[in-house]
Amino acid sequence: MVKSSSLVFVLTFAFIFRLEVFSLRLVGVIALIVCGVLLMVATETHFVLPGFLLVLSGSALGGLRWSLTQLLLKNKDMGLDNPAATLFWLAPIMGVTLAIVSFFADHWSDLWTSPFFAGSVATAKTCFFLTAPGTLAFFMVMSEYYILQRAGVVPMSIAGIAKEVTTISVSAWFFGDQLSPLNITGAAVTVCEVHRFHGAVGRTWESDGIQ
């Protein structure tokens, strides 16, 4: 539920860095989408303050990250206007940072004694399950950079909300997750607002001559 606040931070940083023109209509659409997502995932849960602060700070930093990435993609003088070039320079830094955090937070010494590497078959299976999602993640990030370059940070973030709606819908349809009337109402509000936003963006692109 707290993760849905990322849209608010994305929009805030987009206004700060002048990536989007301030519009009350846009603020209203984003607010309705956030409310819809909150209703969509609303359930009784145990509140933990450290977890709340971590997710909230992660959402804020995520909004800052995508806004700064769009600025990089718009700056042709730095040679990062190509999504592949941007990923080429940013991916190693992100990988090293993640490795350092993982080294102190996780127990690397227990890795090789775990059942995931007990024998050649288990090792091959583990390597496959590590490599396959990593490959998909690579293409996902590449596509995100292309969307970021062509559409902007706000449309890309709203497309991510559409992904969340799809995930919840599939989990209810195929895996039998129970959705309350409140959750269904939230999903309907979110879908309507996402469709409304992309319709408005499409009309803006057509008026600007963008195919």
mmCIF file of C-alpha atoms in Angstrom, residues 85-161:
data_model
loop_
_atom_site.group_PDB
_atom_site.id
_atom_site.type_symbol
_atom_site.label_atom_id
_atom_site.label_comp_id
_atom_site.label_asym_id
_atom_site.label_seq_id
_atom_site.Cartn_x
_atom_site.Cartn_y
_atom_site.Cartn_z
ATOM 1 C CA ALA A 85 24.473 3.577 -23.303
ATOM 2 C CA THR A 86 22.681 4.693 -20.148
ATOM 3 C CA LEU A 87 22.253 1.105 -19.001
ATOM 4 C CA PHE A 88 25.884 0.358 -19.888
ATOM 5 C CA TRP A 89 27.114 3.010 -17.450
ATOM 6 C CA LEU A 90 24.505 2.646 -14.709
ATOM 7 C CA ALA A 91 24.189 -1.143 -14.453
ATOM 8 C CA PRO A 92 27.745 -1.789 -13.100
ATOM 9 C CA ILE A 93 27.314 0.908 -10.439
ATOM 10 C CA MET A 94 23.964 -0.525 -9.357
ATOM 11 C CA GLY A 95 25.417 -4.053 -9.351
ATOM 12 C CA VAL A 96 28.417 -3.113 -7.193
ATOM 13 C CA THR A 97 26.203 -1.189 -4.757
ATOM 14 C CA LEU A 98 23.824 -4.140 -4.442
ATOM 15 C CA ALA A 99 26.739 -6.542 -3.942
ATOM 16 C CA ILE A 100 28.189 -4.424 -1.108
ATOM 17 C CA VAL A 101 24.842 -4.198 0.675
ATOM 18 C CA SER A 102 24.233 -7.915 0.153
ATOM 19 C CA PHE A 103 27.680 -8.789 1.507
ATOM 20 C CA PHE A 104 26.930 -7.156 4.855
ATOM 21 C CA ALA A 105 23.221 -8.004 5.039
ATOM 22 C CA ASP A 106 23.330 -11.632 3.839
ATOM 23 C CA HIS A 107 25.478 -14.566 4.891
ATOM 24 C CA TRP A 108 27.580 -15.342 1.841
ATOM 25 C CA SER A 109 29.501 -18.011 3.727
ATOM 26 C CA ASP A 110 26.332 -20.126 3.975
ATOM 27 C CA LEU A 111 25.684 -19.953 0.251
ATOM 28 C CA TRP A 112 27.720 -22.946 -0.877
ATOM 29 C CA THR A 113 26.523 -25.153 1.952
ATOM 30 C CA SER A 114 22.870 -24.503 1.124
ATOM 31 C CA PRO A 115 20.733 -27.180 -0.615
ATOM 32 C CA PHE A 116 20.564 -24.950 -3.697
ATOM 33 C CA PHE A 117 24.152 -25.947 -4.569
ATOM 34 C CA ALA A 118 24.089 -29.528 -3.281
ATOM 35 C CA GLY A 119 25.240 -31.424 -6.368
ATOM 36 C CA SER A 120 25.515 -30.621 -10.041
ATOM 37 C CA VAL A 121 21.794 -30.933 -10.772
ATOM 38 C CA ALA A 122 20.783 -28.569 -7.980
ATOM 39 C CA THR A 123 23.557 -26.144 -8.975
ATOM 40 C CA ALA A 124 22.465 -26.126 -12.619
ATOM 41 C CA LYS A 125 18.834 -25.614 -11.594
ATOM 42 C CA THR A 126 19.790 -22.754 -9.284
ATOM 43 C CA CYS A 127 21.917 -21.085 -11.969
ATOM 44 C CA PHE A 128 19.020 -21.328 -14.404
ATOM 45 C CA PHE A 129 16.585 -19.744 -11.958
ATOM 46 C CA LEU A 130 19.110 -16.959 -11.332
ATOM 47 C CA THR A 131 19.971 -16.338 -14.987
ATOM 48 C CA ALA A 132 16.477 -16.468 -16.508
ATOM 49 C CA PRO A 133 14.936 -13.748 -14.289
ATOM 50 C CA GLY A 134 18.120 -11.702 -14.656
ATOM 51 C CA THR A 135 17.775 -11.810 -18.442
ATOM 52 C CA LEU A 136 14.129 -10.798 -18.231
ATOM 53 C CA ALA A 137 15.046 -7.997 -15.816
ATOM 54 C CA PHE A 138 17.679 -6.721 -18.265
ATOM 55 C CA PHE A 139 15.167 -6.442 -21.102
ATOM 56 C CA MET A 140 12.590 -4.946 -18.721
ATOM 57 C CA VAL A 141 14.979 -2.187 -17.631
ATOM 58 C CA MET A 142 15.974 -1.566 -21.241
ATOM 59 C CA SER A 143 12.330 -1.202 -22.248
ATOM 60 C CA GLU A 144 11.749 1.122 -19.274
ATOM 61 C CA TYR A 145 14.568 3.366 -20.485
ATOM 62 C CA TYR A 146 13.061 3.469 -23.980
ATOM 63 C CA ILE A 147 9.642 4.359 -22.550
ATOM 64 C CA LEU A 148 11.293 6.945 -20.316
ATOM 65 C CA GLN A 149 13.022 8.531 -23.290
ATOM 66 C CA ARG A 150 9.956 8.651 -25.530
ATOM 67 C CA ALA A 151 7.117 9.254 -23.065
ATOM 68 C CA GLY A 152 8.561 10.549 -19.807
ATOM 69 C CA VAL A 153 8.758 9.507 -16.189
ATOM 70 C CA VAL A 154 5.074 9.971 -15.277
ATOM 71 C CA PRO A 155 3.583 7.842 -18.109
ATOM 72 C CA MET A 156 6.156 5.141 -17.405
ATOM 73 C CA SER A 157 5.265 5.077 -13.708
ATOM 74 C CA ILE A 158 1.560 4.863 -14.476
ATOM 75 C CA ALA A 159 2.279 1.980 -16.838
ATOM 76 C CA GLY A 160 3.911 0.293 -13.834
ATOM 77 C CA ILE A 161 0.651 0.716 -11.908
#
